[in-house]
Short mmCIF file of C-alpha atoms in Angstrom, two decimals:
data_model
loop_
_atom_site.label_atom_id
_atom_site.label_comp_id
_atom_site.label_asym_id
_atom_site.label_seq_id
_atom_site.Cartn_x
_atom_site.Cartn_y
_atom_site.Cartn_z
CA MET A 1 0.03 -0.25 0.07
CA THR A 2 0.83 3.99 -0.78
CA HIS A 3 1.16 5.97 1.68
CA ARG A 4 0.77 10.12 1.35
CA GLY A 5 3.83 11.65 2.82
CA ARG A 6 5.93 8.87 4.00
CA PRO A 7 7.00 5.71 2.50
CA CYS A 8 5.61 2.12 2.26
CA GLN A 9 7.80 -0.69 3.59
CA ALA A 10 8.51 -3.89 2.24
CA ASP A 11 8.19 -6.84 3.27
CA GLY A 12 10.63 -8.82 5.36
CA PRO A 13 13.15 -8.11 7.92
CA ALA A 14 12.94 -3.81 7.89
CA ALA A 15 11.08 -1.82 10.55
CA GLN A 16 8.26 0.89 9.80
CA GLU A 17 9.78 3.71 8.18
CA ALA A 18 9.56 7.02 9.42
CA ALA A 19 6.11 9.37 7.92
CA ILE A 20 7.66 12.32 6.57
CA PRO A 21 4.96 14.81 5.60
CA THR A 22 4.76 17.01 2.21
CA ARG A 23 3.31 20.42 2.13
CA ARG A 24 2.73 22.86 -1.64
CA VAL A 25 5.62 24.61 -2.94
CA MET A 26 5.49 27.49 -4.83
CA ARG A 27 6.82 26.68 -8.26
CA ARG A 28 9.04 29.70 -9.89
CA CYS A 29 7.41 31.46 -12.99
CA ASN A 30 10.01 31.59 -16.39
CA GLN A 31 10.25 35.57 -16.93
CA PRO A 32 9.61 36.06 -21.15
CA GLU A 33 12.53 37.48 -22.63
CA THR A 34 12.35 40.35 -25.65
CA ASP A 35 15.61 39.16 -27.74
CA ASP A 36 15.86 37.06 -29.93
CA LYS A 37 19.01 35.96 -29.88
CA THR A 38 18.79 35.91 -26.07
CA MET A 39 15.22 34.16 -26.20
CA THR A 40 16.68 31.18 -28.46
CA ARG A 41 19.34 31.12 -26.14
CA LYS A 42 17.80 30.70 -23.17
CA MET A 43 15.48 28.32 -25.01
CA THR A 44 18.37 25.31 -25.77
CA PHE A 45 19.41 26.12 -22.22
CA LEU A 46 14.97 25.49 -20.56
CA VAL A 47 15.52 22.45 -23.25
CA LEU A 48 18.44 21.37 -21.65
CA LEU A 49 17.32 21.58 -17.89
CA THR A 50 13.36 20.31 -18.28
CA THR A 51 13.86 17.42 -21.23
CA LEU A 52 14.50 14.23 -19.00
CA LEU A 53 13.05 12.49 -20.35
CA PRO A 54 13.63 14.73 -23.35
CA PHE A 55 13.72 12.10 -16.53
CA TYR A 56 21.60 -5.64 -8.76
CA ALA A 57 23.51 -8.17 -6.25
CA CYS A 58 24.46 -4.61 -3.40
CA GLN A 59 24.84 -6.66 -0.30
CA ALA A 60 21.81 -6.05 2.48
CA GLN A 61 22.19 -3.08 4.06
CA ALA A 62 22.35 -4.36 7.50
CA THR A 63 25.76 -3.45 7.63
CA GLN A 64 26.71 -0.36 9.00
CA GLU A 65 28.36 2.82 7.64
CA ALA A 66 31.80 2.14 7.45
CA THR A 67 34.14 4.65 9.18
CA PRO A 68 35.97 6.65 6.57
CA ARG A 69 39.80 6.94 7.29
CA LYS A 70 40.38 10.64 7.80
CA VAL A 71 40.72 13.48 5.03
CA SER A 72 40.53 16.90 5.71
CA ALA A 73 37.52 18.15 7.12
CA HIS A 74 35.93 20.93 5.12
CA ILE A 75 36.45 20.86 1.29
CA SER A 76 34.30 23.11 -1.37
CA THR A 77 36.06 22.32 -4.79
CA THR A 78 35.29 21.28 -8.24
CA LEU A 79 37.43 18.67 -9.66
CA THR A 80 38.10 17.93 -13.45
CA PRO A 81 39.70 14.34 -13.41
CA ASP A 82 39.66 11.88 -16.61
CA ILE A 83 36.01 9.91 -17.16
CA GLY A 84 36.01 7.96 -19.80
CA GLY A 85 38.53 9.52 -22.21
CA ILE A 86 38.03 12.77 -21.11
CA LYS A 87 37.89 15.33 -18.61
CA GLN A 88 34.55 15.88 -16.62
CA LEU A 89 33.27 18.06 -13.77
CA ILE A 90 32.88 17.12 -10.39
CA GLU A 91 31.67 19.55 -7.67
CA ILE A 92 32.24 18.37 -4.00
CA LYS A 93 30.52 20.29 -0.56
CA THR A 94 31.37 19.71 2.86
CA ASP A 95 31.58 20.47 6.24
CA ASP A 96 33.04 17.25 7.07
CA ALA A 97 34.90 14.84 4.77
CA SER A 98 33.87 12.33 6.76
CA LYS A 99 30.62 12.40 6.30
CA PRO A 100 29.07 9.99 3.96
CA VAL A 101 29.14 10.60 -0.11
CA LEU A 102 25.71 11.20 -1.00
CA LEU A 103 26.44 11.47 -5.31
CA PHE A 104 23.48 13.08 -7.68
CA LEU A 105 22.75 11.41 -10.87
CA SER A 106 20.75 14.47 -13.22
CA GLY A 107 17.87 13.79 -15.39
CA GLY A 108 18.15 15.36 -18.83
CA PRO A 109 20.03 13.47 -20.62
CA GLY A 110 21.63 16.54 -21.19
CA SER A 111 21.01 18.29 -17.71
CA SER A 112 22.50 19.57 -15.20
CA MET A 113 21.91 20.41 -11.29
CA ILE A 114 24.49 22.29 -10.33
CA LYS A 115 23.19 25.38 -10.93
CA GLY A 116 20.71 26.56 -7.72
CA ALA A 117 21.52 23.18 -6.35
CA ASP A 118 22.15 25.25 -2.55
CA ALA A 119 17.89 25.16 -3.12
CA PHE A 120 18.01 21.22 -2.50
CA THR A 121 20.78 20.57 -0.24
CA ASN A 122 20.89 23.45 2.03
CA ALA A 123 19.37 21.11 4.88
CA LEU A 124 21.33 17.55 3.19
CA LYS A 125 25.28 19.66 3.75
CA SER A 126 24.70 19.08 7.26
CA GLU A 127 24.66 15.11 6.86
CA PHE A 128 26.56 14.16 3.31
CA THR A 129 29.70 14.94 1.35
CA LEU A 130 27.15 16.29 -1.11
CA VAL A 131 28.96 15.49 -4.87
CA GLN A 132 27.81 17.08 -8.49
CA TRP A 133 28.54 15.72 -11.69
CA ASP A 134 28.01 17.33 -15.08
CA GLN A 135 27.60 14.88 -17.38
CA ARG A 136 29.68 14.23 -20.82
CA ASP A 137 28.42 16.54 -23.22
CA ALA A 138 26.33 18.08 -20.04
CA GLY A 139 27.06 21.43 -18.40
CA LYS A 140 30.43 22.32 -17.39
CA THR A 141 31.70 19.32 -18.82
CA LEU A 142 30.91 19.89 -22.38
CA LYS A 143 32.47 23.72 -21.96
CA LEU A 144 35.64 21.73 -21.11
CA ASN A 145 35.73 18.89 -23.46
CA PRO A 146 32.42 18.03 -26.26
CA SER A 147 32.40 14.04 -26.52
CA PRO A 148 34.44 12.71 -28.85
CA THR A 149 32.27 10.23 -29.68
CA GLN A 150 28.21 10.36 -30.07
CA PRO A 151 27.15 9.62 -26.42
CA SER A 152 25.66 6.29 -25.87
CA VAL A 153 23.70 4.86 -22.62
CA ALA A 154 26.18 1.63 -22.30
CA GLN A 155 29.07 4.68 -22.24
CA MET A 156 27.49 6.77 -19.29
CA GLU A 157 26.59 3.81 -16.87
CA GLN A 158 30.63 2.95 -17.25
CA ASP A 159 31.07 6.95 -16.89
CA THR A 160 28.72 6.71 -13.42
CA TYR A 161 31.12 3.84 -12.17
CA GLU A 162 34.15 6.00 -13.06
CA VAL A 163 32.71 8.43 -10.91
CA ILE A 164 32.06 6.45 -8.03
CA GLN A 165 35.21 4.47 -8.01
CA PHE A 166 37.04 8.08 -8.48
CA LEU A 167 35.25 9.62 -5.27
CA ARG A 168 36.43 6.53 -3.37
CA LYS A 169 39.31 6.63 -4.32
CA GLU A 170 38.97 11.05 -3.24
CA LEU A 171 37.23 10.44 -0.16
CA LYS A 172 38.70 7.07 0.92
CA GLN A 173 34.80 5.74 1.45
CA ASP A 174 34.00 2.53 0.43
CA LYS A 175 30.59 3.20 -0.42
CA ILE A 176 28.03 6.19 -1.00
CA TYR A 177 24.56 7.19 -1.54
CA LEU A 178 23.68 7.38 -4.84
CA LEU A 179 20.43 9.43 -5.90
CA GLY A 180 19.17 9.21 -9.39
CA SER A 181 16.61 12.14 -10.74
CA SER A 182 14.03 11.15 -14.10
CA TRP A 183 17.08 9.99 -17.20
CA GLY A 184 20.04 10.01 -14.33
CA ASN A 185 17.95 6.69 -12.81
CA VAL A 186 19.20 4.88 -16.24
CA LEU A 187 22.62 5.02 -14.89
CA GLY A 188 21.64 4.61 -11.11
CA PHE A 189 19.89 1.22 -11.92
CA TYR A 190 22.80 0.31 -13.79
CA ILE A 191 24.90 0.55 -10.56
CA VAL A 192 22.31 -1.48 -8.58
CA LYS A 193 22.51 -4.28 -10.39
CA HIS A 194 25.99 -5.08 -11.62
CA HIS A 195 27.77 -2.73 -8.42
CA PRO A 196 25.75 -3.14 -5.59
CA GLU A 197 28.82 -3.44 -3.24
CA LEU A 198 29.66 0.19 -3.49
CA LEU A 199 26.01 1.73 -2.46
CA HIS A 200 24.63 2.53 1.20
CA ALA A 201 21.05 2.57 -0.46
CA TYR A 202 19.67 4.10 -3.99
CA PHE A 203 17.81 7.23 -3.95
CA ALA A 204 15.33 6.88 -7.22
CA SER A 205 13.62 9.83 -8.35
CA ASN A 206 10.47 10.02 -10.74
CA PRO A 207 12.66 7.43 -12.32
CA VAL A 208 12.48 5.74 -15.55
CA VAL A 209 10.90 2.73 -15.14
CA SER A 210 8.91 1.46 -18.50
CA GLN A 211 9.63 4.49 -20.73
CA LEU A 212 7.70 3.25 -23.99
CA GLU A 213 4.47 2.08 -21.72
CA SER A 214 5.61 5.64 -19.78
CA GLU A 215 5.28 7.64 -23.52
CA LYS A 216 2.28 5.75 -24.69
CA GLU A 217 0.15 6.96 -21.20
CA LEU A 218 1.24 10.36 -21.41
CA LEU A 219 0.37 10.66 -25.29
CA GLN A 220 -3.58 9.20 -24.46
CA THR A 221 -3.30 12.10 -21.31
CA LEU A 222 -2.09 14.99 -23.82
CA LYS A 223 -4.68 14.00 -25.99
CA GLU A 224 -7.78 14.03 -23.63
CA HIS A 225 -6.30 16.91 -22.23
CA PHE A 226 -6.48 18.81 -25.41
CA LYS A 227 -8.94 17.40 -27.91
CA ASP A 228 -10.77 20.81 -28.36
CA ASN A 229 -7.34 22.43 -29.00
CA ALA A 230 -7.05 22.33 -32.97
CA VAL A 231 -3.21 22.28 -33.56
CA ALA A 232 -2.46 20.06 -30.44
CA SER A 233 -4.63 17.90 -31.48
CA GLU A 234 -3.35 17.46 -35.64
CA GLU A 235 0.63 17.46 -33.78
CA LEU A 236 -0.25 15.11 -30.97
CA ASN A 237 -1.86 12.41 -33.57
CA SER A 238 1.08 12.85 -35.78
CA VAL A 239 3.17 11.33 -32.68
CA ASN A 240 3.95 7.37 -33.21
CA PHE A 241 5.86 4.99 -31.33
CA PRO A 242 8.91 4.48 -31.55
CA PHE A 243 9.58 7.83 -32.30
CA THR A 244 10.27 7.77 -36.30
CA SER A 245 11.26 11.47 -36.04
CA ASP A 246 12.88 14.15 -33.66
CA GLU A 247 9.49 16.22 -34.45
CA SER A 248 7.59 13.66 -33.02
CA MET A 249 9.73 13.74 -29.77
CA PHE A 250 9.37 17.92 -29.69
CA TYR A 251 5.23 17.37 -30.01
CA LEU A 252 4.74 15.18 -27.17
CA ARG A 253 7.13 17.55 -25.01
CA LYS A 254 6.09 20.39 -26.34
CA TRP A 255 1.98 20.04 -25.03
CA LEU A 256 3.51 18.41 -22.12
CA PHE A 257 5.29 21.65 -20.98
CA TYR A 258 2.43 24.03 -22.08
CA LYS A 259 0.00 21.40 -19.50
CA ASP A 260 2.80 22.16 -17.26
CA GLY A 261 2.12 26.45 -17.80
CA LYS A 262 5.45 26.67 -18.95
CA GLN A 263 4.16 29.36 -21.75
CA PHE A 264 7.34 29.64 -23.76
CA ALA A 265 6.77 25.73 -25.45
CA THR A 266 4.95 26.98 -28.25
CA SER A 267 7.54 29.69 -29.34
CA GLU A 268 9.94 29.05 -32.15
CA GLY A 269 12.78 29.89 -29.87
CA PHE A 270 11.79 26.46 -27.44
CA LYS A 271 11.66 24.80 -30.48
CA THR A 272 14.95 25.60 -32.47
CA GLY A 273 16.22 24.53 -28.73
CA PHE A 274 15.09 21.33 -28.30
CA LEU A 275 16.12 20.04 -31.64
CA GLN A 276 19.87 21.13 -31.30
CA TRP A 277 19.35 18.94 -28.16
CA SER A 278 18.28 15.82 -30.08
CA LYS A 279 20.82 16.10 -32.82
CA THR A 280 23.12 15.05 -29.70
CA TRP A 281 20.32 13.28 -27.39
CA SER A 282 17.18 11.50 -29.30
CA PRO A 283 19.86 7.94 -29.83
CA VAL A 284 20.13 7.90 -26.66
CA TRP A 285 16.32 8.48 -25.67
CA ASN A 286 15.49 5.90 -28.48
CA GLU A 287 17.88 3.03 -26.52
CA VAL A 288 15.88 4.56 -23.19
CA MET A 289 12.78 3.73 -24.85
CA HIS A 290 13.49 -0.15 -24.46
CA ILE A 291 13.72 0.30 -20.68
CA ASP A 292 11.41 -2.19 -19.02
CA LEU A 293 12.75 -2.30 -15.23
CA PRO A 294 9.81 -4.62 -14.44
CA LYS A 295 11.29 -7.59 -16.73
CA THR A 296 14.67 -6.89 -16.18
CA LEU A 297 14.91 -6.11 -12.69
CA GLN A 298 12.84 -7.83 -10.39
CA SER A 299 14.60 -7.86 -7.41
CA VAL A 300 17.74 -6.35 -5.66
CA ASP A 301 19.72 -6.76 -2.84
CA CYS A 302 20.30 -3.53 -1.62
CA PRO A 303 17.48 -0.82 -0.09
CA VAL A 304 15.81 1.09 -2.69
CA TYR A 305 13.76 4.10 -1.74
CA PHE A 306 11.41 5.70 -4.36
CA PHE A 307 10.63 9.06 -4.40
CA VAL A 308 7.29 10.17 -6.77
CA GLY A 309 5.29 12.92 -7.89
CA LYS A 310 2.04 12.45 -7.57
CA ASN A 311 1.67 14.84 -10.51
CA ASP A 312 4.47 13.54 -12.10
CA ILE A 313 2.62 12.38 -15.76
CA GLN A 314 6.33 12.84 -17.59
CA THR A 315 7.46 9.37 -16.46
CA SER A 316 4.18 7.77 -14.89
CA THR A 317 3.07 7.36 -11.13
CA ARG A 318 1.30 4.58 -11.53
CA ILE A 319 3.88 2.70 -13.07
CA THR A 320 6.43 3.52 -10.77
CA GLN A 321 3.93 2.31 -7.80
CA ALA A 322 2.96 -0.48 -9.68
CA TYR A 323 6.95 -1.34 -9.77
CA PHE A 324 7.66 -0.32 -6.31
CA GLU A 325 4.94 -3.19 -4.60
CA ALA A 326 6.34 -6.20 -7.21
CA LEU A 327 10.37 -5.11 -6.72
CA GLN A 328 11.94 -7.32 -4.14
CA ALA A 329 14.04 -6.03 -1.83
CA PRO A 330 15.80 -6.20 2.03
CA ARG A 331 14.43 -2.71 2.43
CA LYS A 332 12.80 -0.98 0.67
CA GLY A 333 10.29 2.51 0.64
CA LEU A 334 7.95 4.86 -1.12
CA PHE A 335 7.35 8.54 -0.63
CA LEU A 336 4.62 9.81 -2.50
CA PHE A 337 4.64 13.85 -2.67
CA GLU A 338 1.75 15.17 -2.89
CA GLN A 339 2.43 18.69 -4.05
CA SER A 340 5.09 17.32 -7.31
CA GLY A 341 5.13 16.88 -10.68
CA HIS A 342 8.01 15.84 -12.50
CA GLN A 343 10.59 17.53 -10.07
CA ILE A 344 10.25 16.60 -6.80
CA HIS A 345 13.49 18.34 -5.91
CA GLN A 346 12.20 21.86 -7.13
CA ASP A 347 8.73 21.37 -5.89
CA GLU A 348 8.97 20.68 -2.47
CA PRO A 349 12.87 20.98 -1.46
CA VAL A 350 12.36 20.60 2.34
CA GLN A 351 10.62 17.48 2.07
CA PHE A 352 12.49 16.21 -0.47
CA GLN A 353 15.26 15.77 1.38
CA GLU A 354 13.78 15.90 5.03
CA ALA A 355 12.78 11.85 3.04
CA ILE A 356 16.51 11.37 2.49
CA ILE A 357 17.98 12.17 5.86
CA LYS A 358 15.21 10.02 7.63
CA THR A 359 15.95 7.49 5.18
CA ARG A 360 19.48 7.41 6.07
CA GLU A 361 18.55 7.32 9.98
CA THR A 362 16.45 4.41 8.88
CA ILE A 363 19.07 2.40 7.67
CA GLN A 364 21.74 3.53 10.28
CA ALA A 365 19.39 2.54 12.81
CA ASN A 366 18.04 -0.54 11.81
CA ARG A 367 22.08 -1.65 10.86
#
């Protein structure tokens, strides 16, 4: 059973989780630009931020967080190690490097969570060593060096593994906490499945679970919502699966964002930015469309906690809840955020952080 504002506990040895209340958080509105060039640049940036989508033997965590060997107490640094043959940017912030590592895997693909991260990590910084990573062809890593090859899911999964190994060595910790947001869960669940020995626990925020099914559900929702809008209906009726063109994917995202109140989604600038994004990322997203975790990952051996926005139609809440119920794990939980859509960390940042902190406390208490 799913409980509002608190996690559902898996069957098995784990104790009941602490309740996490949720409450309404104001959303920020985007202000329009007047300059065409500025608009195009902004639309490209907005696409990279909002496009998610265009969003496993880990030892059972009855074990204690190992006490890391002492390193420098305070760290606020940006590093550019060689990951996957290119320089990739990693930001580390902590007031005590002995605190457990929490690595964020950004949504996208092609997005960065670094800008504005303080808004959804200000409480976490007292509990964790916080790590943000700009993936290949995203954010500051893209500015350092574009990927010399077309990015692929397999390549970025390997990048994720290398980043974790770098952090373990740099911060002298055997295991980390890992959080995937939207697309980031493609990478996160790869680690859960293939390198679980590296994790204390995994947090799956609005995860990609069965993306083709989710996209089909989204299309039907939008068709019903815009049935009296002739332009929207025509464009949505042209969408086919698998996506036969970048424009087909664009129409689905355009009307999704417009439904969410993002007026800029109907602008030429947004279309230009989206189609620019798709030159790099539509091949990757077509790979993501084949992901179906209920068939490929039915059991895990480490704690997994799902964060789900009640109003998320971008990665279906219904599909995620059904997967949570079926998944076998030594400990699992699901937090339903009542006032959130696809971006929980933006919609309810206080409750988002409370859920992470309470979950870690529960893991520690039941070690």
